[in-house]
CSV table of C-alpha atoms in Angstrom, one decimal:
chain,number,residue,atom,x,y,z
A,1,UNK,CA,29.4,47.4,130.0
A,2,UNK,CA,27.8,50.4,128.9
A,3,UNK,CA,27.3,51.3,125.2
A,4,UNK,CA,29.4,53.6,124.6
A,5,UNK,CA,32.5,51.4,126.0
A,6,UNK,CA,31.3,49.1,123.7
A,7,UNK,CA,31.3,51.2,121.1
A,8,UNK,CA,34.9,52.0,121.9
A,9,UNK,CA,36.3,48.4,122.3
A,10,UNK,CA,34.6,47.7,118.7
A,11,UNK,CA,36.6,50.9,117.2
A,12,UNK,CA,39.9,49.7,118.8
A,13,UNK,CA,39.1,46.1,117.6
A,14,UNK,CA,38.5,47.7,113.9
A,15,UNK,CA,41.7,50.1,115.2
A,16,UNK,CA,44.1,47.3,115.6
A,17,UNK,CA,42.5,45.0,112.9
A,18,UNK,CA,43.5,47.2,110.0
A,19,UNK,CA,46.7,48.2,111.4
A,20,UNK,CA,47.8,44.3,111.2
A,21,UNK,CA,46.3,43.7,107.9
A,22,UNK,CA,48.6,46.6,106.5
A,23,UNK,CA,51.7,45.2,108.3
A,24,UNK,CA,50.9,41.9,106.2
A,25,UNK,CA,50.1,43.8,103.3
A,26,UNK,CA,53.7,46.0,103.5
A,27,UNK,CA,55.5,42.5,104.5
A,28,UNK,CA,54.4,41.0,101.6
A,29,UNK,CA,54.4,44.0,99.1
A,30,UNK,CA,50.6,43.6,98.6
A,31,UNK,CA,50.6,47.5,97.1
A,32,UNK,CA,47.1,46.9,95.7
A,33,UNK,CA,45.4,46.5,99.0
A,34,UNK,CA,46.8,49.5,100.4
A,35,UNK,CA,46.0,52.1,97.9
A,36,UNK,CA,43.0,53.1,99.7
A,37,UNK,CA,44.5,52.7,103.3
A,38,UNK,CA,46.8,55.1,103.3
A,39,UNK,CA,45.4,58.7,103.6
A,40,UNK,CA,45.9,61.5,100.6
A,41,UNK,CA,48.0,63.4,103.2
A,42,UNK,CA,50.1,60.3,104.5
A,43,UNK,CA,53.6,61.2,105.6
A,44,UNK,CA,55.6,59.3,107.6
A,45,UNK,CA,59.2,60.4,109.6
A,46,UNK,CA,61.5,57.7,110.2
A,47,UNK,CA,65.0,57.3,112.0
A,48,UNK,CA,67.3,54.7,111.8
A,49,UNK,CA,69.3,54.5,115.1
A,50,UNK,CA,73.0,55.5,114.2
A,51,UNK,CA,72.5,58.2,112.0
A,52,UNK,CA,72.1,62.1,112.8
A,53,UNK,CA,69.2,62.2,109.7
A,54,UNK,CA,65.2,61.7,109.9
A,55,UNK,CA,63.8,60.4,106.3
A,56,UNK,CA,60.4,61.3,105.1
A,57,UNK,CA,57.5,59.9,103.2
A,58,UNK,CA,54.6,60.6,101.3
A,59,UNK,CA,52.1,57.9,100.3
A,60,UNK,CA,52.8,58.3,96.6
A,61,UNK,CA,56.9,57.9,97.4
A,62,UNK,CA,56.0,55.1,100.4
A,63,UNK,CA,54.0,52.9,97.5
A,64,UNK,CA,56.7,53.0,95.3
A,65,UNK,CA,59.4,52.3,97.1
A,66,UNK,CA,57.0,49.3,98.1
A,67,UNK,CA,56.7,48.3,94.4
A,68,UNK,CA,60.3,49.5,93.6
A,69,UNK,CA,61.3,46.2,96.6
A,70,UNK,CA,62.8,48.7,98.9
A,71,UNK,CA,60.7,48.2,101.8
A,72,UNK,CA,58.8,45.2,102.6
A,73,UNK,CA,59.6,41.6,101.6
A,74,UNK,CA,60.4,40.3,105.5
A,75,UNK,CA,57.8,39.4,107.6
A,76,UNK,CA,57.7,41.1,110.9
A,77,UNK,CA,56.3,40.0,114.4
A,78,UNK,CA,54.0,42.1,115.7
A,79,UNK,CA,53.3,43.4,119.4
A,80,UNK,CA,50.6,45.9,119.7
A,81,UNK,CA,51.8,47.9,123.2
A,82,UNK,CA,48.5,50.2,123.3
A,83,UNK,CA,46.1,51.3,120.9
A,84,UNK,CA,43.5,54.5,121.6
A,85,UNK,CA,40.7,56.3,120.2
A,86,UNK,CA,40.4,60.2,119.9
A,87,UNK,CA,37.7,61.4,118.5
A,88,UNK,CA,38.0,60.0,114.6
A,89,UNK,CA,41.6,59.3,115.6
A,90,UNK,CA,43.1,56.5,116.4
A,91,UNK,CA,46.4,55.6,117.6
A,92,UNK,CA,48.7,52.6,117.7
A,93,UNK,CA,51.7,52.1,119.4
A,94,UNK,CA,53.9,49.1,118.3
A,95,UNK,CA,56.9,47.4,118.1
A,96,UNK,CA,57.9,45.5,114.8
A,97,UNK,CA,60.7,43.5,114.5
A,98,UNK,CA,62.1,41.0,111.9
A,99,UNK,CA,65.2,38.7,111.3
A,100,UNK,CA,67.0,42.0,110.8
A,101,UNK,CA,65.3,45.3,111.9
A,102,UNK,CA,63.5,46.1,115.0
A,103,UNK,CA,60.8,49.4,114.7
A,104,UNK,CA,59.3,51.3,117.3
A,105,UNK,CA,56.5,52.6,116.0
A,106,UNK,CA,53.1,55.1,116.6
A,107,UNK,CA,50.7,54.8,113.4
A,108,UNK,CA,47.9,57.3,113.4
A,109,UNK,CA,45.0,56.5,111.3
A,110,UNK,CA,41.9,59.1,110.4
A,111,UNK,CA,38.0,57.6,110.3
A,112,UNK,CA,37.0,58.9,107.2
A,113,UNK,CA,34.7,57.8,104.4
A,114,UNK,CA,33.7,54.9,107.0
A,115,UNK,CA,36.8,53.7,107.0
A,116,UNK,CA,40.4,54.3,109.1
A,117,UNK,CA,42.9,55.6,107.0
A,118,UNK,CA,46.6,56.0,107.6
A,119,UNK,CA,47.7,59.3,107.7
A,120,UNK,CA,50.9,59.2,109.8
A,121,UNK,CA,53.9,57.3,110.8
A,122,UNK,CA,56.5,58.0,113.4
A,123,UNK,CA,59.4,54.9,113.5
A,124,UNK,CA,62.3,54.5,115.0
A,125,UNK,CA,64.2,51.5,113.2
A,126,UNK,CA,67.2,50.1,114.5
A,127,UNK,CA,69.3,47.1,113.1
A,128,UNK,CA,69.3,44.3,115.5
């Protein structure tokens, strides 16, 4: 293994690491933790299989309606279908899914500050 695939794997590991420690954080309304994970310029699009309407996020409005009990509170299972590195991107694909909801999901995060940060969401939910 050269170095610089080893420098990859360890960014993926870091990658997929922080992704499931926010999916634990969100599932059990841990808002404190994620402050500093989610990036200034978070949004998020999200549509709910059923209806003709997309609904949209900022972190401000995501955090709240985490404290507000809205989202979060169910603990999902987690399967991690592929997870990349683009420059001081990084990418996971995903599929959530609790007692009640299943998500597909892509998560982009942003290196920055030393750190990945969340900066974008893309989910399709569906009832199951």
């Amino acid at each position: 293994m050269n170095t610089n695939q080893s420098l990859v794997e360890n960014s993926v590991k870091s990658l997929e690491d922080v992704f499931m420690a926010m999916v634990k954080n969100i599932d059990e309304r841990n808002v404190n933790p994620l402050e500093d994970r989610f990036h200034k310029n978070y949004s998020d699009h999200v549509h709910v299989k059923g209806t003709d309407s997309v609904i949209c996020a900022n972190k401000e409005s995501y955090l709240q309606s985490l404290r507000d009990g809205k989202l979060g509170g169910v603990e999902r299972k987690v399967q991690i279908n592929s997870s990349s590195i683009l420059d001081h991107f990084g990418i996971v694909n995903a599929e959530l899914r609790s007692a009640v909801m299943k998500f597909q999901t892509q998560y982009s995060f942003v290196w920055e500050g030393g750190d990945w940060k969340l900066i974008h969401a893309l989910v399709a939910a569906e009832k199951v």
